Amino acid sequence: VILFKRPITSLSSAPLPGQWSMVGWDSQLSRYLPRVTGYPVGRVLWTKDLGEPTRSAPTVADGVIYVGAHFKVLALDAETGNTVWELETNGPLHYSAAVAGTNLFVGMLDHRLLALDRKTGNIIWEFRSQGPITTSPLVANGIVYFGSSDQFIYALDVSNGNVIWKEE
């Protein structure tokens, strides 16, 4: 029998209609939108210089685009491209953020997983692993999951960053 601490909430980064709130779109990472008919037609509304290239793909929720850039995390208004908030970091952000409830979860190369307030960019809590965070976080049932180059997969309580389990 294996017992785990139970998370305080049941938050999830699973997308609502019209949102792309985590890497791969859903918890199966299918990158598939089931109700799209025909091919989308697009035009450039705005552009934003994010500095040096990173591997961070944007996530979108409630009209805000969250994206990692070179030494910063940005929240941009999806319609105008205007900066909602900006958080400077200790290095480039190479992985996508995950949106769950009022939080944004971001894995950093400086060994930290940050829980940010989506509206302000303020840090709610941070967790430090023994190596750089090497995956985009995923949130399900009140647990944020991510991998690190310290050879562990972590499961943290989304409300406070406490370790629920870690597995080699």
Coordinates of C-alpha atoms in Angstrom, one line a residue:
V1 CA 0.0 0.0 0.0
I2 CA 1.3 3.4 -1.0
L3 CA -0.2 6.5 0.7
F4 CA 0.3 10.0 -0.7
K5 CA -0.5 13.4 0.8
R6 CA -3.8 14.7 -0.6
P7 CA -3.6 18.1 -2.4
I8 CA -5.7 20.9 -0.9
T9 CA -7.4 21.8 -4.2
S10 CA -8.5 20.0 -7.4
L11 CA -7.2 22.6 -9.9
S12 CA -6.3 21.5 -13.4
S13 CA -4.5 23.0 -16.4
A14 CA -6.9 21.3 -18.8
P15 CA -8.2 23.8 -21.3
L16 CA -11.6 25.4 -21.4
P17 CA -13.2 26.1 -24.8
G18 CA -11.1 28.6 -26.8
Q19 CA -8.1 28.3 -24.6
W20 CA -4.7 26.6 -24.8
S21 CA -3.7 26.6 -21.2
M22 CA -0.9 24.1 -21.2
V23 CA 1.7 22.5 -23.5
G24 CA 0.2 19.9 -25.9
W25 CA -3.3 21.4 -25.3
D26 CA -4.7 18.6 -22.9
S27 CA -3.4 16.3 -20.3
Q28 CA -2.8 13.6 -23.0
L29 CA -0.7 16.2 -24.9
S30 CA -2.7 15.4 -28.0
R31 CA -2.2 18.9 -29.6
Y32 CA -5.6 18.3 -31.1
L33 CA -8.7 20.6 -31.2
P34 CA -11.6 18.3 -31.8
R35 CA -14.3 20.9 -32.9
V36 CA -12.4 22.9 -35.5
T37 CA -14.0 22.8 -38.9
G38 CA -12.0 23.8 -42.0
Y39 CA -8.7 25.4 -42.0
P40 CA -8.1 28.5 -39.8
V41 CA -7.5 31.7 -41.7
G42 CA -5.3 34.1 -40.0
R43 CA -3.6 37.5 -40.4
V44 CA -0.9 39.2 -38.3
L45 CA -2.6 41.4 -35.7
W46 CA 0.6 42.4 -33.8
T47 CA 4.2 41.2 -33.1
K48 CA 6.3 41.3 -30.0
D49 CA 10.1 41.1 -29.9
L50 CA 11.0 38.6 -27.1
G51 CA 14.7 39.0 -27.4
E52 CA 16.9 35.9 -28.0
P53 CA 15.0 32.8 -29.1
T54 CA 13.8 30.3 -26.5
R55 CA 11.9 27.0 -26.8
S56 CA 8.9 28.3 -24.8
A57 CA 5.6 27.9 -26.6
P58 CA 2.8 30.3 -25.6
T59 CA -0.2 29.3 -23.5
V60 CA -3.5 31.2 -23.8
A61 CA -6.3 31.7 -21.3
D62 CA -9.0 34.3 -20.9
G63 CA -7.6 36.6 -23.5
V64 CA -4.0 36.6 -22.1
I65 CA -1.0 35.0 -23.8
Y66 CA 1.7 33.7 -21.3
V67 CA 5.1 33.2 -22.9
G68 CA 8.7 32.6 -21.7
A69 CA 11.3 34.9 -23.2
H70 CA 15.0 35.5 -22.8
F71 CA 15.4 36.2 -19.1
K72 CA 11.7 37.0 -18.5
V73 CA 8.1 35.7 -18.4
L74 CA 5.5 37.8 -20.1
A75 CA 1.7 38.1 -20.0
L76 CA 0.4 39.8 -23.1
D77 CA -3.0 41.0 -24.1
A78 CA -4.0 38.6 -26.9
E79 CA -5.8 41.3 -28.9
T80 CA -3.3 44.1 -28.7
G81 CA 0.0 42.5 -27.7
N82 CA 0.4 45.0 -24.9
T83 CA 2.3 43.8 -21.9
V84 CA 0.0 43.0 -19.0
W85 CA 2.9 42.2 -16.7
E86 CA 6.5 41.1 -17.0
L87 CA 8.7 39.1 -14.6
E88 CA 12.4 39.2 -14.9
T89 CA 14.2 35.8 -14.4
N90 CA 17.7 34.5 -13.9
G91 CA 17.8 32.9 -17.4
P92 CA 15.9 32.0 -20.5
L93 CA 12.6 30.2 -20.2
H94 CA 12.6 27.1 -22.5
Y95 CA 9.4 25.4 -21.5
S96 CA 5.7 26.4 -21.7
A97 CA 3.8 27.6 -18.6
A98 CA 0.6 25.9 -17.4
V99 CA -2.5 27.8 -16.4
A100 CA -4.7 26.5 -13.6
G101 CA -7.3 28.6 -11.8
T102 CA -5.7 32.0 -10.9
N103 CA -2.2 30.6 -11.1
L104 CA 0.5 30.2 -13.7
F105 CA 3.2 27.5 -13.3
V106 CA 6.6 28.1 -14.8
G107 CA 9.7 25.8 -14.8
M108 CA 13.0 27.5 -14.7
L109 CA 16.6 26.5 -15.7
D110 CA 17.7 27.9 -12.3
H111 CA 16.1 24.8 -10.7
R112 CA 12.9 26.6 -9.6
L113 CA 9.3 25.9 -10.3
L114 CA 7.3 29.1 -9.8
A115 CA 3.7 29.5 -9.0
L116 CA 2.7 33.0 -10.2
D117 CA -0.5 35.0 -9.8
R118 CA -1.9 35.2 -13.4
K119 CA -3.2 38.8 -13.0
T120 CA 0.0 40.3 -11.5
G121 CA 2.9 38.0 -12.1
N122 CA 3.7 38.0 -8.4
I123 CA 5.4 34.9 -7.1
I124 CA 3.0 33.0 -4.8
W125 CA 5.5 30.2 -4.0
E126 CA 8.6 28.6 -5.4
F127 CA 10.0 25.1 -5.2
R128 CA 13.7 24.4 -5.8
S129 CA 14.8 21.0 -7.3
Q130 CA 18.4 19.8 -7.5
G131 CA 18.6 20.5 -11.2
P132 CA 17.1 22.6 -14.0
I133 CA 13.4 22.0 -14.7
T134 CA 13.4 20.1 -18.0
T135 CA 9.7 19.8 -18.8
S136 CA 6.6 22.0 -19.1
P137 CA 4.5 21.7 -15.9
L138 CA 1.2 19.9 -16.1
V139 CA -1.6 20.4 -13.5
A140 CA -4.3 17.8 -12.7
N141 CA -6.5 17.3 -9.6
G142 CA -4.6 19.9 -7.5
I143 CA -1.2 18.5 -8.3
V144 CA 1.5 20.1 -10.5
Y145 CA 3.8 17.6 -12.2
F146 CA 7.2 18.3 -13.8
G147 CA 10.6 16.7 -14.4
S148 CA 14.1 17.9 -13.6
S149 CA 17.6 17.1 -14.7
D150 CA 18.2 15.8 -11.2
Q151 CA 16.5 12.6 -12.5
F152 CA 13.3 13.0 -10.6
I153 CA 9.7 13.6 -11.6
Y154 CA 7.9 15.7 -9.0
A155 CA 4.3 16.1 -7.9
L156 CA 3.6 19.2 -5.8
D157 CA 0.5 20.5 -4.1
V158 CA -0.6 23.5 -6.3
S159 CA -1.7 25.6 -3.4
N160 CA 1.6 25.6 -1.4
G161 CA 4.3 23.8 -3.4
N162 CA 4.7 21.0 -0.8
V163 CA 6.0 17.8 -2.2
I164 CA 3.3 15.1 -2.6
W165 CA 5.8 12.6 -4.1
K166 CA 8.9 12.5 -6.2
E167 CA 10.1 9.5 -8.2
E168 CA 13.4 8.6 -9.8

